[in-house]
Short mmCIF file of C-alpha atoms and ligand atoms in Angstrom, two decimals:
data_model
loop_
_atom_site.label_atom_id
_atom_site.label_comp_id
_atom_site.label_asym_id
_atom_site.label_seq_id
_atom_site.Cartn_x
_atom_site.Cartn_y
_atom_site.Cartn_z
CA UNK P 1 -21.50 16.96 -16.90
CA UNK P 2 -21.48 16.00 -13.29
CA UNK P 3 -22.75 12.57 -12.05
CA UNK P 4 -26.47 12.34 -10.68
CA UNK P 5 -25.32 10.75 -8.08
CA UNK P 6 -23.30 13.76 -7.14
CA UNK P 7 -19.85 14.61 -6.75
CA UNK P 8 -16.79 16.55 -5.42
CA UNK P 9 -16.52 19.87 -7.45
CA UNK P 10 -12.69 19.87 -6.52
CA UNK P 11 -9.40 18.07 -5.18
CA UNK P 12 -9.01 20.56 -2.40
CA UNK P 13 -12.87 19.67 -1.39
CA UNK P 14 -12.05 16.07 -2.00
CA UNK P 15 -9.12 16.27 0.37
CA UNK P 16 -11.19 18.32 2.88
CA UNK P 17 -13.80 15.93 2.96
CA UNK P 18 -12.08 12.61 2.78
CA UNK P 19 -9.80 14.57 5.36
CA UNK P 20 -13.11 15.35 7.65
CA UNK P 21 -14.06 12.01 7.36
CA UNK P 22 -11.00 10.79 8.60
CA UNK P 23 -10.39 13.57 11.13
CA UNK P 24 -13.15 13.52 14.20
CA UNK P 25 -13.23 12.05 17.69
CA UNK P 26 -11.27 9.27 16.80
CA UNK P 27 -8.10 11.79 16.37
CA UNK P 28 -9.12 14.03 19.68
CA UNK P 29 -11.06 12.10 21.71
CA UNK P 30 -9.83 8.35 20.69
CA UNK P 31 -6.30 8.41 19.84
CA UNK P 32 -5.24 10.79 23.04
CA UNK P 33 -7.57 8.38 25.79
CA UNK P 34 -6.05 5.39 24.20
CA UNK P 35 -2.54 6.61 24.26
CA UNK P 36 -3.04 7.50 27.87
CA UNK P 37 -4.30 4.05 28.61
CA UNK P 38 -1.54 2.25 26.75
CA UNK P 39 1.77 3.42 27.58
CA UNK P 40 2.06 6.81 25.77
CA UNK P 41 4.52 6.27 23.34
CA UNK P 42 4.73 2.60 22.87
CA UNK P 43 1.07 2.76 21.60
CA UNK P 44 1.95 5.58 19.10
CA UNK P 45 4.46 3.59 17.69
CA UNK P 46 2.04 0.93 16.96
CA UNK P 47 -0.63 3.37 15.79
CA UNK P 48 2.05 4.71 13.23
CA UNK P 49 3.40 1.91 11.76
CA UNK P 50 0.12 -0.05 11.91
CA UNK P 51 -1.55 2.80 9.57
CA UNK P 52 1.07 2.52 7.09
CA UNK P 53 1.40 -0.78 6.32
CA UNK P 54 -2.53 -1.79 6.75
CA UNK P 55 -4.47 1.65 7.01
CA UNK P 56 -2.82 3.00 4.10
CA UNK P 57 -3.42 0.12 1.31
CA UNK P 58 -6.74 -0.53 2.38
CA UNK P 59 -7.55 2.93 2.08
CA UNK P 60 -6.20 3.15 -1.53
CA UNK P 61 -8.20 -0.13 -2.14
CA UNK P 62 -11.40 1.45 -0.74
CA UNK P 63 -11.17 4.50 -3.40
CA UNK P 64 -10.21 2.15 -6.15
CA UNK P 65 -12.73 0.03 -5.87
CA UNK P 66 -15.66 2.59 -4.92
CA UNK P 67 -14.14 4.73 -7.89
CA UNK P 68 -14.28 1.87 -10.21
CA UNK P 69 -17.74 1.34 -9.22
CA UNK P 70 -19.56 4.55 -8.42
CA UNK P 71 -21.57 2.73 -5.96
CA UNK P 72 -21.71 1.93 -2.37
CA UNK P 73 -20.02 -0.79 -0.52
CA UNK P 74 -23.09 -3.21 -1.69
CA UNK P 75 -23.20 -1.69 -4.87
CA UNK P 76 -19.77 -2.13 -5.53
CA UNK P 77 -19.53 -5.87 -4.84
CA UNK P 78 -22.33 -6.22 -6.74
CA UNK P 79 -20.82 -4.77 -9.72
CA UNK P 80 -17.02 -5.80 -9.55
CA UNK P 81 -16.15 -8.94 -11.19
CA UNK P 82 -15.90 -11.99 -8.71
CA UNK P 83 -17.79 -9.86 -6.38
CA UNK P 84 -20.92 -11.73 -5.33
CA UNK P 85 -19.49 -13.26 -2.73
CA UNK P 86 -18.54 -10.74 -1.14
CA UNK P 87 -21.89 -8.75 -0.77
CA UNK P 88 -22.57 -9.46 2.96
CA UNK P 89 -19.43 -7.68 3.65
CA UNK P 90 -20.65 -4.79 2.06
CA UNK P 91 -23.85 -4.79 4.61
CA UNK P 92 -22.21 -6.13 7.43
CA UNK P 93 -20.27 -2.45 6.90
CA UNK P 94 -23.54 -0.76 6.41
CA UNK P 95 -24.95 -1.64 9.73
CA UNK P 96 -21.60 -1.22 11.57
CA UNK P 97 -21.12 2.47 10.53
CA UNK P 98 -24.52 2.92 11.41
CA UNK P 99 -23.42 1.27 15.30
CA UNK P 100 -20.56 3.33 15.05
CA UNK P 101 -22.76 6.69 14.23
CA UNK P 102 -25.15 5.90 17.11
CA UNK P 103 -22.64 5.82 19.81
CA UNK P 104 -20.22 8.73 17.92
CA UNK P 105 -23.25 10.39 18.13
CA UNK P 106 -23.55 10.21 22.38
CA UNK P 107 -19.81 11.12 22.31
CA UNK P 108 -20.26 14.32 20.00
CA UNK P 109 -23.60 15.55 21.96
CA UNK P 110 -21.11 16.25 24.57
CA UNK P 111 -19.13 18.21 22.77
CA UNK P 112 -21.60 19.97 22.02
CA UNK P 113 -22.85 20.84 25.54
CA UNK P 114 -19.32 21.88 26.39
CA UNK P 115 -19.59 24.05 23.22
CA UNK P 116 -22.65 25.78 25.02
CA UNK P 117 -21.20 25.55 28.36
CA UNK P 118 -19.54 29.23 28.22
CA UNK P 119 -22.65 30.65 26.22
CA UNK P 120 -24.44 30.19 28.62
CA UNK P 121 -22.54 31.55 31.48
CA UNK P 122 -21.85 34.88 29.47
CA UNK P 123 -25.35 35.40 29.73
CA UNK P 124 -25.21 34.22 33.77
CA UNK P 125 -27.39 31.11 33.74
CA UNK P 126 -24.76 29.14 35.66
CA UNK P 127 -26.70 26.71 36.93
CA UNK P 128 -28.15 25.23 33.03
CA UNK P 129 -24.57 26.03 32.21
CA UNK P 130 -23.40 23.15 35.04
CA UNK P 131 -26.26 21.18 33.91
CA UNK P 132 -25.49 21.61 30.26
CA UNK P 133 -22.26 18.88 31.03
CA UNK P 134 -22.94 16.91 34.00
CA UNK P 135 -23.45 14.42 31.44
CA UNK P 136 -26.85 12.90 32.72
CA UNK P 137 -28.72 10.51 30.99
CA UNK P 138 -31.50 13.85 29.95
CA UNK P 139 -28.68 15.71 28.54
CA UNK P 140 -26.71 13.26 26.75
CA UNK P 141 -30.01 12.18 24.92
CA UNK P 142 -30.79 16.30 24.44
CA UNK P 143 -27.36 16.36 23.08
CA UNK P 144 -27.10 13.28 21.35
CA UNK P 145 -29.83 14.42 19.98
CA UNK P 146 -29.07 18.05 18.17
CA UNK P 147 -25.69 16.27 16.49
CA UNK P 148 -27.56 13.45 15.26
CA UNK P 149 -30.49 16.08 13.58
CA UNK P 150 -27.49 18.30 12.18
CA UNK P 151 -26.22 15.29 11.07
CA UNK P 152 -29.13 14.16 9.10
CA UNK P 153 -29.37 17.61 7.55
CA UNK P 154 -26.26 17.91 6.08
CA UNK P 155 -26.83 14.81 4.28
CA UNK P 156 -29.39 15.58 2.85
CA UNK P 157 -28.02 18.31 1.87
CA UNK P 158 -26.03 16.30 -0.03
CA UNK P 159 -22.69 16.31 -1.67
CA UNK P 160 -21.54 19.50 -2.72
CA UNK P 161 -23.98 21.47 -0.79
CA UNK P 162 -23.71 19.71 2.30
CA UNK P 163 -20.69 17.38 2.72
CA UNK P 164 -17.92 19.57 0.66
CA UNK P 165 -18.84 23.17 1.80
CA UNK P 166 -18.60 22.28 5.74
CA UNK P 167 -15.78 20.37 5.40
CA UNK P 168 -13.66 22.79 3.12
CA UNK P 169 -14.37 26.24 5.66
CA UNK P 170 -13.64 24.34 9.20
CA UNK P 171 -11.38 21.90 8.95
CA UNK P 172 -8.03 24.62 8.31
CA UNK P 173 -9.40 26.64 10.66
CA UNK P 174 -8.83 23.69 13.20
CA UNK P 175 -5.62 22.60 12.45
CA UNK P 176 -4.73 26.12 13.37
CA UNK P 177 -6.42 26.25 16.54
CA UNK P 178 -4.83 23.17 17.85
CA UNK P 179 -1.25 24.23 16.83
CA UNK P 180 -1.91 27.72 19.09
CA UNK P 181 -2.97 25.47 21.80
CA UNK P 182 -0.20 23.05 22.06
CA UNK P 183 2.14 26.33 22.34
CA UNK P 184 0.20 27.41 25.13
CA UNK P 185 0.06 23.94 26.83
CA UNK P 186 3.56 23.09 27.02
CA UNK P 187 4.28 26.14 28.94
CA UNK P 188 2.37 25.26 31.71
CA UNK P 189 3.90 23.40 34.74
CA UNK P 190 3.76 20.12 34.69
CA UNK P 191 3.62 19.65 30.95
CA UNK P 192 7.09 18.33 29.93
CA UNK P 193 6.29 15.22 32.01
CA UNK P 194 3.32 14.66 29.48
CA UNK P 195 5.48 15.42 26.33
CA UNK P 196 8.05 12.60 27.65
CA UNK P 197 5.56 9.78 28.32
CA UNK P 198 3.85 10.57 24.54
CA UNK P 199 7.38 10.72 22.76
CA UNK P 200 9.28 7.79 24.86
CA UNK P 201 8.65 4.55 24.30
CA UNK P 202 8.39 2.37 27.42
CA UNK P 203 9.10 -0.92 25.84
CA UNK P 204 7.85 -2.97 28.63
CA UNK P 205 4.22 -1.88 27.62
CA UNK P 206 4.77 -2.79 23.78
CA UNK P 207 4.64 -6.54 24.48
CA UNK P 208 0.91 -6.41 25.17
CA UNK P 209 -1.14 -8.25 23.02
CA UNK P 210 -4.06 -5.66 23.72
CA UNK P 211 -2.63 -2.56 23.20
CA UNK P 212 -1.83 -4.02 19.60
CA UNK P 213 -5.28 -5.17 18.50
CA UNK P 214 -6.61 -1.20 20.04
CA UNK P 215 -3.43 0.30 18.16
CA UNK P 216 -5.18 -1.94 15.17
CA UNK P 217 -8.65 -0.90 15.37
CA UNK P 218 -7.18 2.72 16.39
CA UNK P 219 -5.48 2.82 12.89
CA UNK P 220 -8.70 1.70 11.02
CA UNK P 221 -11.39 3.86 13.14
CA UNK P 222 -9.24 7.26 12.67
CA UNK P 223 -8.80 6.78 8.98
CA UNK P 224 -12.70 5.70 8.58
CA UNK P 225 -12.14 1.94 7.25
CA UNK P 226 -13.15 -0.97 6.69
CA UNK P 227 -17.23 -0.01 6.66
CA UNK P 228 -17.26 1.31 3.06
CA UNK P 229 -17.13 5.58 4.70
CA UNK P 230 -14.06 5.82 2.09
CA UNK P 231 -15.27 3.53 -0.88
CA UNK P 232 -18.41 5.34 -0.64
CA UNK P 233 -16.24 9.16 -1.07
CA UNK P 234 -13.84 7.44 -3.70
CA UNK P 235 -16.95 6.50 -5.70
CA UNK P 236 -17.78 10.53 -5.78
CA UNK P 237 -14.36 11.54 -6.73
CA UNK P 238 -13.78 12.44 -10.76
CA UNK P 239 -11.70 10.44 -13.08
CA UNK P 240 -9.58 12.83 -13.25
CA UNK P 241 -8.49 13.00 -9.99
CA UNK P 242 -5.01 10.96 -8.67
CA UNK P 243 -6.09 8.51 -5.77
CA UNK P 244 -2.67 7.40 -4.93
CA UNK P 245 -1.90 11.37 -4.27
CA UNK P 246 -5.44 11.98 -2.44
CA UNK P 247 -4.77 8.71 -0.67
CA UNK P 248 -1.42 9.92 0.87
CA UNK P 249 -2.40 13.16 1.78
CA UNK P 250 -5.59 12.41 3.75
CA UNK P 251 -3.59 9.49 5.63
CA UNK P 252 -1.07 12.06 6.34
CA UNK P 253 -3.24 15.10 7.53
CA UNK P 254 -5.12 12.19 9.67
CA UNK P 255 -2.06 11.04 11.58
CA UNK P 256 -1.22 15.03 11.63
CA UNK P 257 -4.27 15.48 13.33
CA UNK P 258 -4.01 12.95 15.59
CA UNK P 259 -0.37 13.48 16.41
CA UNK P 260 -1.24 17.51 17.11
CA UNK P 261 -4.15 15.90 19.27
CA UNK P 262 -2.13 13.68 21.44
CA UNK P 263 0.46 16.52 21.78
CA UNK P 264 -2.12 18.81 22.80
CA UNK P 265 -4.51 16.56 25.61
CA UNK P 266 -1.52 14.40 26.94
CA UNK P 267 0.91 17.15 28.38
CA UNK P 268 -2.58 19.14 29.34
CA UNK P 269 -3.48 15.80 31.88
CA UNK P 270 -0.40 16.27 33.30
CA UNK P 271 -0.62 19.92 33.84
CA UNK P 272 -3.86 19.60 35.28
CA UNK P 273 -2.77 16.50 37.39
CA UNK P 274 -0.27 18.75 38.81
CA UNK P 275 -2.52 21.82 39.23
CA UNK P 276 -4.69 19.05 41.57
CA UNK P 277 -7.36 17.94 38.97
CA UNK P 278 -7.95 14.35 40.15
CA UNK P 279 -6.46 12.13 36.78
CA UNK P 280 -4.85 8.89 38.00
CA UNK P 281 -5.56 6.72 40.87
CA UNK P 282 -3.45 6.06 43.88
CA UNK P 283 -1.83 3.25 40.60
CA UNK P 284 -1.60 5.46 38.37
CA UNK P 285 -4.45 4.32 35.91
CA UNK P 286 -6.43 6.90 34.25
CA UNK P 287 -9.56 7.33 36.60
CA UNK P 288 -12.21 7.96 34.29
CA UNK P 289 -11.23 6.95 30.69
CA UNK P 290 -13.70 8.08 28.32
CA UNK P 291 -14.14 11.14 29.99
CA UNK P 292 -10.84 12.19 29.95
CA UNK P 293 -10.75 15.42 27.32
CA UNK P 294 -14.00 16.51 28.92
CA UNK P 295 -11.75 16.41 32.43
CA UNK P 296 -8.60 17.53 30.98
CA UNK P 297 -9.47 20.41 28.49
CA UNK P 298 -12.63 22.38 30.80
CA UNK P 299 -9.26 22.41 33.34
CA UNK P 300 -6.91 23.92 30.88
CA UNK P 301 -9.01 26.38 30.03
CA UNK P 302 -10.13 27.41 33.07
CA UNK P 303 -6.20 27.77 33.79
CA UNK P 304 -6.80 30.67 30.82
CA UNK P 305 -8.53 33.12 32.96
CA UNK P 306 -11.50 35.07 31.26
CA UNK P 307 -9.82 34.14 28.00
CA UNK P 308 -10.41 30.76 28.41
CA UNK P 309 -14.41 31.33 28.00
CA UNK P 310 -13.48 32.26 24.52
CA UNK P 311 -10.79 29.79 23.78
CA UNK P 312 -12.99 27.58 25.08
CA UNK P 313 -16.07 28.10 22.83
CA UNK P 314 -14.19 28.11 19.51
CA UNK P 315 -12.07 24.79 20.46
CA UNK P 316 -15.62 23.00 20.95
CA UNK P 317 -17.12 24.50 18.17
CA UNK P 318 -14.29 23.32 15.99
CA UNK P 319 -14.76 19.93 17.72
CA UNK P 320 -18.01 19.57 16.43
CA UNK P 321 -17.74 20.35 13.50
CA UNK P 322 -14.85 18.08 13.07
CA UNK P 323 -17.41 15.50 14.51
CA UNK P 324 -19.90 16.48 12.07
CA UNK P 325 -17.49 16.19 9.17
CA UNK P 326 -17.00 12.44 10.39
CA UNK P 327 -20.17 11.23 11.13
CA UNK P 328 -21.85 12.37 7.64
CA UNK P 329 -19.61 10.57 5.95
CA UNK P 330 -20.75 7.29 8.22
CA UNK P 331 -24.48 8.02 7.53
CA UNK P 332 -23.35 8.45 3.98
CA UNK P 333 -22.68 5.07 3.38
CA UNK P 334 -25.99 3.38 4.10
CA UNK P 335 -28.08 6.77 2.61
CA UNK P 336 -25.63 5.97 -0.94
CA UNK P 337 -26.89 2.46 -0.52
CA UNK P 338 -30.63 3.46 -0.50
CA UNK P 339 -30.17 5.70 -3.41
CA UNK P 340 -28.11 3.72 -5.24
CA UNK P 341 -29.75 0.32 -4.98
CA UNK P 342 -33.46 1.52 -3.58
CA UNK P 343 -33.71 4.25 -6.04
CA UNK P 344 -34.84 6.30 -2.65
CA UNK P 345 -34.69 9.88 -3.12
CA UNK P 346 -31.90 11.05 -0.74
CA UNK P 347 -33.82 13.05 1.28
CA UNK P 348 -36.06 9.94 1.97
CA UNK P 349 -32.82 7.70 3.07
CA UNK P 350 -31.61 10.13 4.74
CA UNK P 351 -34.56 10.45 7.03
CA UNK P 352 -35.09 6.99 7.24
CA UNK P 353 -32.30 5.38 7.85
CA UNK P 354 -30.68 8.36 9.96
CA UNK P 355 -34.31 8.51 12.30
CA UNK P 356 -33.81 4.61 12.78
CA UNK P 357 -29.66 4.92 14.02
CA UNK P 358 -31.00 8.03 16.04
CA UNK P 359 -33.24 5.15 17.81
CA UNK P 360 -30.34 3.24 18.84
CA UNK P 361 -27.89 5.91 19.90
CA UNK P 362 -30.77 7.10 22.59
CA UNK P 363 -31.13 2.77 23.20
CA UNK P 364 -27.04 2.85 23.60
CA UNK P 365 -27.58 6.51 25.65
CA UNK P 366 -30.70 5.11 27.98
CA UNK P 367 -28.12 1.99 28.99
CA UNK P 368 -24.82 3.61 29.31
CA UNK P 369 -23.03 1.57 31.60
CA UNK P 370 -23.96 -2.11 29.69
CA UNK P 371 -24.22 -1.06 25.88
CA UNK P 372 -21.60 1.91 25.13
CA UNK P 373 -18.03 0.49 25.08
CA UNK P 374 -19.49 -2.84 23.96
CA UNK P 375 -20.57 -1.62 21.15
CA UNK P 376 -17.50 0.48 20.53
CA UNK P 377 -15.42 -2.56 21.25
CA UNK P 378 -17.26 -4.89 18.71
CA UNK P 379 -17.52 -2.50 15.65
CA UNK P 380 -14.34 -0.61 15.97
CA UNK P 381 -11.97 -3.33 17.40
CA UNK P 382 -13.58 -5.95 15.77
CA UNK P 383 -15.67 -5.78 13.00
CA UNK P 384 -13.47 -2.19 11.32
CA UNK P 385 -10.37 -4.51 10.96
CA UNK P 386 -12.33 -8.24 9.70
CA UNK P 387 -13.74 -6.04 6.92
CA UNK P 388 -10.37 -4.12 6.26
CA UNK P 389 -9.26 -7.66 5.59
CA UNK P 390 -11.99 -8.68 3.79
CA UNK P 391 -11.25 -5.59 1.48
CA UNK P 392 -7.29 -7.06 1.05
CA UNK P 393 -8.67 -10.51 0.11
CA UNK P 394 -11.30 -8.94 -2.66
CA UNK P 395 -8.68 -6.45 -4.17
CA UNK P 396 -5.89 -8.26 -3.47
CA UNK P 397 -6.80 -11.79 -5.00
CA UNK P 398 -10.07 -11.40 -6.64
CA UNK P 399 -10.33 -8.48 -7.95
CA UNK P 400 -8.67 -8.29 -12.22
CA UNK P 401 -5.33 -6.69 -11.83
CA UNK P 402 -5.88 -5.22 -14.83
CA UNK P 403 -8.99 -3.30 -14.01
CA UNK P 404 -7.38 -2.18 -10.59
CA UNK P 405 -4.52 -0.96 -12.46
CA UNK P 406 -7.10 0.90 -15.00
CA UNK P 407 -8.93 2.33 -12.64
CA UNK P 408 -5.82 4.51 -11.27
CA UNK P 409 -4.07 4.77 -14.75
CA UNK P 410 -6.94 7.23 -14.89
CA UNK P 411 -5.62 10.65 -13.21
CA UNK P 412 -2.26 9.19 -13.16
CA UNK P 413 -1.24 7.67 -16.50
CA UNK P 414 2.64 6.76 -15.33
CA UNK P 415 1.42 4.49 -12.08
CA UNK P 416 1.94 1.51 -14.36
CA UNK P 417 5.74 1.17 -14.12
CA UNK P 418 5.81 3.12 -10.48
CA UNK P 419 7.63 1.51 -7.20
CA UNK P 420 4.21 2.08 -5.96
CA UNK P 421 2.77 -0.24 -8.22
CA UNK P 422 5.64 -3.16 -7.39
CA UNK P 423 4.99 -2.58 -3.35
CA UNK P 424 0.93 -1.95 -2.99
CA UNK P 425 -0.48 -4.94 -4.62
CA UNK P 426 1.75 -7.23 -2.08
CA UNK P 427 0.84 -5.42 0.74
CA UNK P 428 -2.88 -5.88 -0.05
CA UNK P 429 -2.27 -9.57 -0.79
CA UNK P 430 0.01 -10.86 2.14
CA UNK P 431 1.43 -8.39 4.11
CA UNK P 432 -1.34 -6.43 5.57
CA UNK P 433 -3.94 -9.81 5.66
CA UNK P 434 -1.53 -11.27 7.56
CA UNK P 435 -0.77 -8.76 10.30
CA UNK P 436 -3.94 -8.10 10.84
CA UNK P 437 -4.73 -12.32 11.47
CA UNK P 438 -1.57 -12.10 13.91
CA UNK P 439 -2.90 -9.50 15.96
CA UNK P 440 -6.40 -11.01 15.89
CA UNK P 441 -4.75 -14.73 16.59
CA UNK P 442 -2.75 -13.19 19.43
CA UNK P 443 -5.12 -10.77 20.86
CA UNK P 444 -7.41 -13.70 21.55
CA UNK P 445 -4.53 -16.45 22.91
CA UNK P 446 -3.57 -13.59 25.38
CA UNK P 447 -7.56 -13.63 26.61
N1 PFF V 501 -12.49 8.56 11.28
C1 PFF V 501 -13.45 9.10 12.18
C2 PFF V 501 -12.75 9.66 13.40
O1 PFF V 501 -11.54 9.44 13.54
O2 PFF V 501 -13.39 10.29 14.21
C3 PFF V 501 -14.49 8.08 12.58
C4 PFF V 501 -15.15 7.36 11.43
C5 PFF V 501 -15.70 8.09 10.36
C6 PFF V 501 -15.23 5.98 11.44
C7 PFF V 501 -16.33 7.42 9.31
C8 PFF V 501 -15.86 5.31 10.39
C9 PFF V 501 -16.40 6.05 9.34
F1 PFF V 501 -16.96 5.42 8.33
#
């Protein structure tokens, strides 16, 4: 009998989903912009081993622990032994993924423009077709707008219906596209250049405190951390499923992803750098940093001729729903909490809660230039990672070893006597608390 709560009807749409979640701006948008900003390859470095050692066990804790509790992030500190004191975590994370929806939200509605863009001028309205992505305030809001609404319908569409079936038809199809694009990109002149500063490491760079703490929060944004987006998807996986093995294969198709990303927009900068699209300043710095794939990629595909319009539409289309597999799984976690603990019919919480983060992410649109990248800074940078550790502390001290060990004994009997066994448990406990203090600590002396 399947849960009431609802639940993934198979590992391929648990992968796909947990996968989706992971997989969104944060790979395309996030992870190539920062690697532009911070030295190419020295912040890739970070990024990697960074999302092994932390990203990794806290993402294995996050399923556990939701698993162990069917519940949400509240929910499950409520129910977890030793737990109690921990519950403010769990809505400190509800209100942060809801921050991080309402500006992922701003960042996906122009996606979605682009992905109108070249509908529009096959039918010859140029003009709403410029207008579409000149980014003004009207159309980000318009934008902002149509994601967030999509958004809200797929979750109430709810698990199965909504969440799995998306993220199981689009998210191959993706992968693909992005592959066929990198073959095309590294043709064009200009491109090696690109490939050399993403794959060489310019050590000088690596000493700076703040490109570790964004390589940190880099780590924990891309594989959806910290605010419960996981805990909440582990607590709708069967028993029957292995974590350990869905674990490792959603942190590996995320770094994928983000590795096929940052191979794909990085050489395409310098290709259109060298075609004369204006990139860097007379110091080299990137001139407009957010903006940069909505610079870099309308320039690669105009280099594309008439097939570009195509190319064009498909890769945006893709991109949204990429986006979309991401940011239901952020408005997810508080909608889980309202069911769970509210007893609020999903369609309800949905509503609700999604019509009140709508609010802010036309507040965070409305004031651009003061609100957005604070409140990227403070929930990805800041508050992602404090809760990742606050996640290590709960499993990794609290928590009964016993129960923990349970809880993934079921779906994979032999983890008992496993190396992974001897290694994750002291990474949860020392090793990954502890990095992520030092680049905290040292993030803040170097301020
Ligand atoms: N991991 C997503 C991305 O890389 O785009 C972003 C994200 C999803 C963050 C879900 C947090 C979350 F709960």
């Amino acid at each position: 009998m399947s849960s009431p709560r609802g639940e993934f009807s198979s590992t391929f749409g648990f992968v796909m989903a947990a996968a989706g979640s992971a997989i969104g701006l944060g790979n395309i948008w996030g992870f190539p912009t920062q690697t532009a900003q911070n030295g190419g390859a020295a912040f890739v470095l970070f990024y990697l081993i960074l999302t092994f050692v932390v990203g990794y066990p806290v993402l294995l804790a996050e399923f556990t622990i939701g698993r162990h509790a069917k519940s949400n992030p509240v929910g499950t500190y409520q129910k977890i032994d030793g737990g109690k004191n921990f519950v403010p975590a769990g809505f400190l994370g509800l209100f942060t993924v809801g921050f991080i929806l309402s500006f992922y939200s701003i960042v996906a509605g122009w996606l979605t423009a682009f992905f109108v863009h070249p509908l529009l001028k096959m039918i010859g309205a140029d003009s709403a077709a410029q207008w579409v992505v000149s980014q003004n305030t009207t159309s980000t809001v318009l934008f902002g707008s149509i994601f967030f609404i999509l958004t809200i319908l797929i979750v109430v569409g709810g698990i199965k219906n909504g969440i799995e079936k998306w993220s199981s038809r689009f998210m191959p199809t993706l992968l693909i596209m992005m592959l066929v694009l990198v073959g095309y990109v590294v043709t064009l002149p200009g491109a090696m250049e690109g490939v050399r500063v993403y794959l060489l490491p310019d050590f000088d760079k690596t000493m700076n405190p703040q490109l570790i703490l964004s390589a940190l929060g880099q780590a924990f944004f891309s594989l959806s951390l910290g605010v419960g987006g996981m805990l909440v998807y582990g607590s709708y996986t069967k028993k029957s499923e292995n974590l350990v093995r869905l674990g490792t294969l959603v942190t590996l198709c995320d770094i994928g992803v983000a590795f096929i990303a940052g191979m794909l927009i990085i050489p395409a900068m310098y290709a259109a750098s060298a075609a004369g699209t204006e990139i860097f300043d007379a110091n080299g710095n990137l001139i407009s940093e957010g903006n940069l794939i909505f610079q870099v990629l309308p320039a690669l595909f105009d280099s594309m001729g008439t097939a570009g319009i195509v190319v064009s539409f498909l890769f945006f289309f893709l991109m949204v729903i990429a986006a979309l597999t991401s940011s239901i799984s952020m408005l997810e976690v508080p909608v889980a909490y309202a069911v769970d603990n509210r007893n609020m019919s999903r369609k309800k919480a949905a509503m609700l809660i999604g019509g009140f983060f709508w609010i802010v992410s036309i507040i965070i649109a409305l004031n651009m230039s003061t609100l957005f990248s604070g409140v990227i800074t403070l929930t990805t940078k800041y508050s992602q990672p404090i809760l990742g550790l606050i996640i290590c502390i709960f499993v990794g001290w609290v928590m009964n070893r016993n129960k923990l060990l349970e809880e993934l004994k079921q779906g994979n009997p032999e983890i008992g006597n496993s190396l992974f066994m001897k290694i994750w448990p002291f990474f949860l406990k020392v090793v990954s608390p502890i990095l992520i203090l030092i680049v905290f600590l040292q993030s803040f002396i170097s301020w």
